[in-house]
Every structure is written in C-alpha cells, then in structure tokens.
Amino acid sequence: MFCSNCGEKIEDSSSFCKNCGAKITNNDKTERVQLKCKECGGVMTADSSNKTLHCPYCGSSEVIVYGDAVEVERIRNDTYKEMEYKKWEREDEKERKAEKKKADEAYRKSGFGVVAIIGAIICGIIAMGEFSQLRYSSRLLIDAIISALQTILFVSSVLFRKGVIKSPTQSLPTILTLVGLILIIPFVVFAY
C-alpha cells in the first residue's frame, strides 16, 4: 500500500508513514498504483479500485492495465528508492571515515601518539625489571606499581586512538597520555 499524503510505499502493518510521518488510515490500506505519465513524465497515483489515472500535472488520462507493466513500474520505484538509501549510507560512511582520519592525523601531529607508544615501551620494561627485583627490595613495589600503571595508561591511549577500544570522547587518549606523563613525578620521587 501507499501513503495517501506523500505516495511512499509502506508496509501493510504500518500505522505511520516512514517517509512523511502521516498517520495511516483505513483508506490508505487499499492498494495504490503509481505510474509515470506518458505525456509529461509526472507521477500519477491512484488506488487499485480506479480503472483510470488522471495526471495532476498535465491533465491527461490513462487507463490502468494491471499486469506486467504495473509490476515493473513498482519494482523500478522500489529499486530507485533503495539505491538512494544505499547512496546516502555510503556518503555517511565516507564522512565518518574522513572525520576519523582527520582526528588520527591531528593526534599524530600533536606528538601524543609517539609519546604514548614510547612511554608504553619504556614503562613496560621498567615495570618488568622492578617486579623481577622485588625479592631483593620491597621499596621497589611502589615504583613497579607506578610503572605498570603508566604502561596501562599509555597502551590504553594507543588502543583508544586506533579504535580497538571504543572511546566515549575524542580527547580520552590525550588525557590518558597526560596522566601517564604526570605519573613520572611520583615515580622519580619514590625512586630516589
């Protein structure tokens, strides 16, 4: 069936038109036919009980012949709409990819990405070394914990930025890197 307000094809069980939002009444439940006018190319819509279509644009009339031509026109209209939706989806996807690429490039240019990767490597090595030395000195426990926390922050920053883990905000990777860098202060204080 078709919406009586905009002519959009709608599901039989629908209460509202997905295109214009109009409420579907019992009058809309009849099968509607849409054909292009042979004179001007305008779209003519009528319910299936009518035997004649009248073009609202040029005033010409056309007898409805139910059969292959009507079905072909229905399929053509549905296919065109589906192609338009897919085109919009592709454009939206392109825009999302462009925004992500732009954000990634800004992150790389800021230097936080490089700092996070280098910080993760250095802090990971330090944490492993300090955890292996714990049996010789309990003082290294705080240093080992701080180094492990920094490693987690730097690695999380990289994973959020690369999209491996979904980030609630775009600034979260930068914040994690900054917190990891700030934790150098207690690390240095407890180390000496």
GROMACS .gro file of C-alpha atoms in nm:
model
  192
    1MET     CA    1   0.000   0.000   0.000
    2PHE     CA    2   0.100   0.364  -0.037
    3CYS     CA    3   0.077   0.670   0.188
    4SER     CA    4  -0.213   0.896   0.088
    5ASN     CA    5  -0.009   1.202   0.194
    6CYS     CA    6   0.319   1.153   0.004
    7GLY     CA    7   0.269   0.839  -0.207
    8GLU     CA    8   0.553   0.647  -0.035
    9LYS     CA    9   0.516   0.268  -0.036
   10ILE     CA   10   0.451   0.147   0.319
   11GLU     CA   11   0.420  -0.187   0.493
   12ASP     CA   12   0.068  -0.326   0.534
   13SER     CA   13   0.107  -0.337   0.914
   14SER     CA   14   0.235   0.023   0.945
   15SER     CA   15   0.046   0.281   1.147
   16PHE     CA   16   0.258   0.576   1.027
   17CYS     CA   17   0.440   0.657   0.702
   18LYS     CA   18   0.818   0.616   0.738
   19ASN     CA   19   0.875   0.896   0.484
   20CYS     CA   20   0.645   1.181   0.596
   21GLY     CA   21   0.514   1.055   0.932
   22ALA     CA   22   0.146   1.077   0.833
   23LYS     CA   23  -0.096   0.852   1.021
   24ILE     CA   24  -0.217   0.562   0.807
   25THR     CA   25  -0.596   0.530   0.796
   26ASN     CA   26  -0.817   0.251   0.667
   27ASN     CA   27  -0.849   0.445   0.341
   28ASP     CA   28  -0.473   0.403   0.293
   29LYS     CA   29  -0.499   0.027   0.331
   30THR     CA   30  -0.619  -0.008  -0.029
   31GLU     CA   31  -0.355  -0.098  -0.287
   32ARG     CA   32  -0.220   0.210  -0.464
   33VAL     CA   33  -0.073   0.225  -0.811
   34GLN     CA   34   0.196   0.469  -0.923
   35LEU     CA   35   0.276   0.517  -1.292
   36LYS     CA   36   0.461   0.782  -1.487
   37CYS     CA   37   0.252   0.994  -1.718
   38LYS     CA   38   0.330   0.922  -2.083
   39GLU     CA   39   0.269   1.287  -2.173
   40CYS     CA   40   0.474   1.482  -1.917
   41GLY     CA   41   0.659   1.219  -1.708
   42GLY     CA   42   0.485   1.320  -1.383
   43VAL     CA   43   0.394   1.057  -1.123
   44MET     CA   44   0.027   0.958  -1.115
   45THR     CA   45  -0.105   0.781  -0.804
   46ALA     CA   46  -0.443   0.616  -0.759
   47ASP     CA   47  -0.589   0.330  -0.559
   48SER     CA   48  -0.642  -0.003  -0.731
   49SER     CA   49  -1.020   0.038  -0.746
   50ASN     CA   50  -0.981   0.310  -1.010
   51LYS     CA   51  -0.954   0.199  -1.369
   52THR     CA   52  -0.824   0.535  -1.493
   53LEU     CA   53  -0.536   0.754  -1.375
   54HIS     CA   54  -0.550   1.131  -1.419
   55CYS     CA   55  -0.223   1.324  -1.431
   56PRO     CA   56  -0.229   1.616  -1.184
   57TYR     CA   57   0.038   1.797  -1.389
   58CYS     CA   58  -0.082   1.794  -1.750
   59GLY     CA   59  -0.439   1.666  -1.708
   60SER     CA   60  -0.405   1.365  -1.938
   61SER     CA   61  -0.580   1.038  -1.854
   62GLU     CA   62  -0.451   0.683  -1.876
   63VAL     CA   63  -0.632   0.353  -1.837
   64ILE     CA   64  -0.469   0.124  -1.579
   65VAL     CA   65  -0.382  -0.213  -1.721
   66TYR     CA   66  -0.291  -0.442  -1.434
   67GLY     CA   67  -0.020  -0.683  -1.528
   68ASP     CA   68   0.349  -0.684  -1.600
   69ALA     CA   69   0.380  -0.312  -1.676
   70VAL     CA   70   0.236  -0.210  -1.340
   71GLU     CA   71   0.455  -0.461  -1.155
   72VAL     CA   72   0.766  -0.349  -1.344
   73GLU     CA   73   0.695   0.012  -1.250
   74ARG     CA   74   0.650  -0.084  -0.884
   75ILE     CA   75   0.981  -0.271  -0.885
   76ARG     CA   76   1.154   0.020  -1.059
   77ASN     CA   77   1.023   0.269  -0.800
   78ASP     CA   78   1.128   0.044  -0.509
   79THR     CA   79   1.472  -0.016  -0.660
   80TYR     CA   80   1.532   0.354  -0.715
   81LYS     CA   81   1.445   0.434  -0.353
   82GLU     CA   82   1.666   0.153  -0.227
   83MET     CA   83   1.956   0.278  -0.439
   84GLU     CA   84   1.910   0.630  -0.297
   85TYR     CA   85   1.919   0.495   0.062
   86LYS     CA   86   2.237   0.298  -0.013
   87LYS     CA   87   2.395   0.608  -0.167
   88TRP     CA   88   2.318   0.809   0.148
   89GLU     CA   89   2.461   0.531   0.365
   90ARG     CA   90   2.784   0.529   0.158
   91GLU     CA   91   2.814   0.908   0.186
   92ASP     CA   92   2.762   0.891   0.564
   93GLU     CA   93   3.027   0.618   0.591
   94LYS     CA   94   3.270   0.831   0.385
   95GLU     CA   95   3.213   1.127   0.616
   96ARG     CA   96   3.274   0.914   0.929
   97LYS     CA   97   3.597   0.774   0.782
   98ALA     CA   98   3.714   1.123   0.685
   99GLU     CA   99   3.646   1.253   1.038
  100LYS     CA  100   3.831   0.959   1.194
  101LYS     CA  101   4.125   1.006   0.958
  102LYS     CA  102   4.136   1.377   1.042
  103ALA     CA  103   4.130   1.304   1.418
  104ASP     CA  104   4.404   1.040   1.381
  105GLU     CA  105   4.622   1.280   1.184
  106ALA     CA  106   4.575   1.556   1.444
  107TYR     CA  107   4.669   1.307   1.719
  108ARG     CA  108   4.983   1.203   1.528
  109LYS     CA  109   5.084   1.564   1.464
  110SER     CA  110   5.036   1.650   1.830
  111GLY     CA  111   5.307   1.402   1.927
  112PHE     CA  112   5.090   1.232   2.190
  113GLY     CA  113   5.076   0.914   1.980
  114VAL     CA  114   5.454   0.885   1.966
  115VAL     CA  115   5.487   0.974   2.334
  116ALA     CA  116   5.225   0.711   2.425
  117ILE     CA  117   5.399   0.435   2.227
  118ILE     CA  118   5.748   0.519   2.354
  119GLY     CA  119   5.614   0.567   2.708
  120ALA     CA  120   5.441   0.227   2.698
  121ILE     CA  121   5.761   0.054   2.588
  122ILE     CA  122   5.987   0.226   2.842
  123CYS     CA  123   5.743   0.193   3.134
  124GLY     CA  124   5.674  -0.171   3.046
  125ILE     CA  125   6.045  -0.253   3.052
  126ILE     CA  126   6.093  -0.066   3.381
  127ALA     CA  127   5.789  -0.237   3.540
  128MET     CA  128   5.913  -0.584   3.438
  129GLY     CA  129   6.258  -0.505   3.575
  130GLU     CA  130   6.123  -0.377   3.904
  131PHE     CA  131   5.879  -0.665   3.953
  132SER     CA  132   6.167  -0.907   3.895
  133GLN     CA  133   6.375  -0.721   4.161
  134LEU     CA  134   6.100  -0.722   4.429
  135ARG     CA  135   6.252  -1.015   4.617
  136TYR     CA  136   6.565  -0.806   4.680
  137SER     CA  137   6.392  -0.483   4.793
  138SER     CA  138   6.034  -0.411   4.898
  139ARG     CA  139   6.090  -0.041   4.825
  140LEU     CA  140   6.065  -0.121   4.454
  141LEU     CA  141   5.699  -0.226   4.490
  142ILE     CA  142   5.569   0.132   4.462
  143ASP     CA  143   5.795   0.201   4.162
  144ALA     CA  144   5.681  -0.122   3.997
  145ILE     CA  145   5.313  -0.037   4.052
  146ILE     CA  146   5.357   0.317   3.916
  147SER     CA  147   5.544   0.186   3.609
  148ALA     CA  148   5.277  -0.079   3.548
  149LEU     CA  149   5.002   0.186   3.579
  150GLN     CA  150   5.184   0.413   3.335
  151THR     CA  151   5.219   0.123   3.090
  152ILE     CA  152   4.845   0.054   3.114
  153LEU     CA  153   4.762   0.422   3.058
  154PHE     CA  154   4.990   0.455   2.755
  155VAL     CA  155   4.873   0.129   2.597
  156SER     CA  156   4.507   0.224   2.659
  157SER     CA  157   4.569   0.561   2.495
  158VAL     CA  158   4.703   0.393   2.182
  159LEU     CA  159   4.420   0.137   2.173
  160PHE     CA  160   4.153   0.405   2.210
  161ARG     CA  161   4.311   0.616   1.936
  162LYS     CA  162   4.339   0.323   1.695
  163GLY     CA  163   3.973   0.232   1.755
  164VAL     CA  164   4.049  -0.111   1.900
  165ILE     CA  165   3.854   0.002   2.208
  166LYS     CA  166   3.562   0.244   2.161
  167SER     CA  167   3.635   0.581   2.320
  168PRO     CA  168   3.347   0.780   2.474
  169THR     CA  169   3.526   1.105   2.381
  170GLN     CA  170   3.792   1.201   2.130
  171SER     CA  171   4.005   1.363   2.399
  172LEU     CA  172   4.034   1.049   2.616
  173PRO     CA  173   4.359   0.919   2.453
  174THR     CA  174   4.525   1.257   2.508
  175ILE     CA  175   4.410   1.266   2.872
  176LEU     CA  176   4.542   0.913   2.935
  177THR     CA  177   4.880   1.008   2.788
  178LEU     CA  178   4.897   1.322   3.003
  179VAL     CA  179   4.812   1.127   3.320
  180GLY     CA  180   5.082   0.873   3.231
  181LEU     CA  181   5.332   1.156   3.192
  182ILE     CA  182   5.226   1.315   3.523
  183LEU     CA  183   5.289   0.983   3.700
  184ILE     CA  184   5.659   1.030   3.622
  185ILE     CA  185   5.671   1.274   3.916
  186PRO     CA  186   5.585   1.020   4.193
  187PHE     CA  187   5.798   0.762   4.016
  188VAL     CA  188   6.103   0.991   4.037
  189VAL     CA  189   6.020   1.092   4.398
  190PHE     CA  190   5.993   0.731   4.521
  191ALA     CA  191   6.291   0.615   4.316
  192TYR     CA  192   6.536   0.843   4.490
   0.00000   0.00000   0.00000
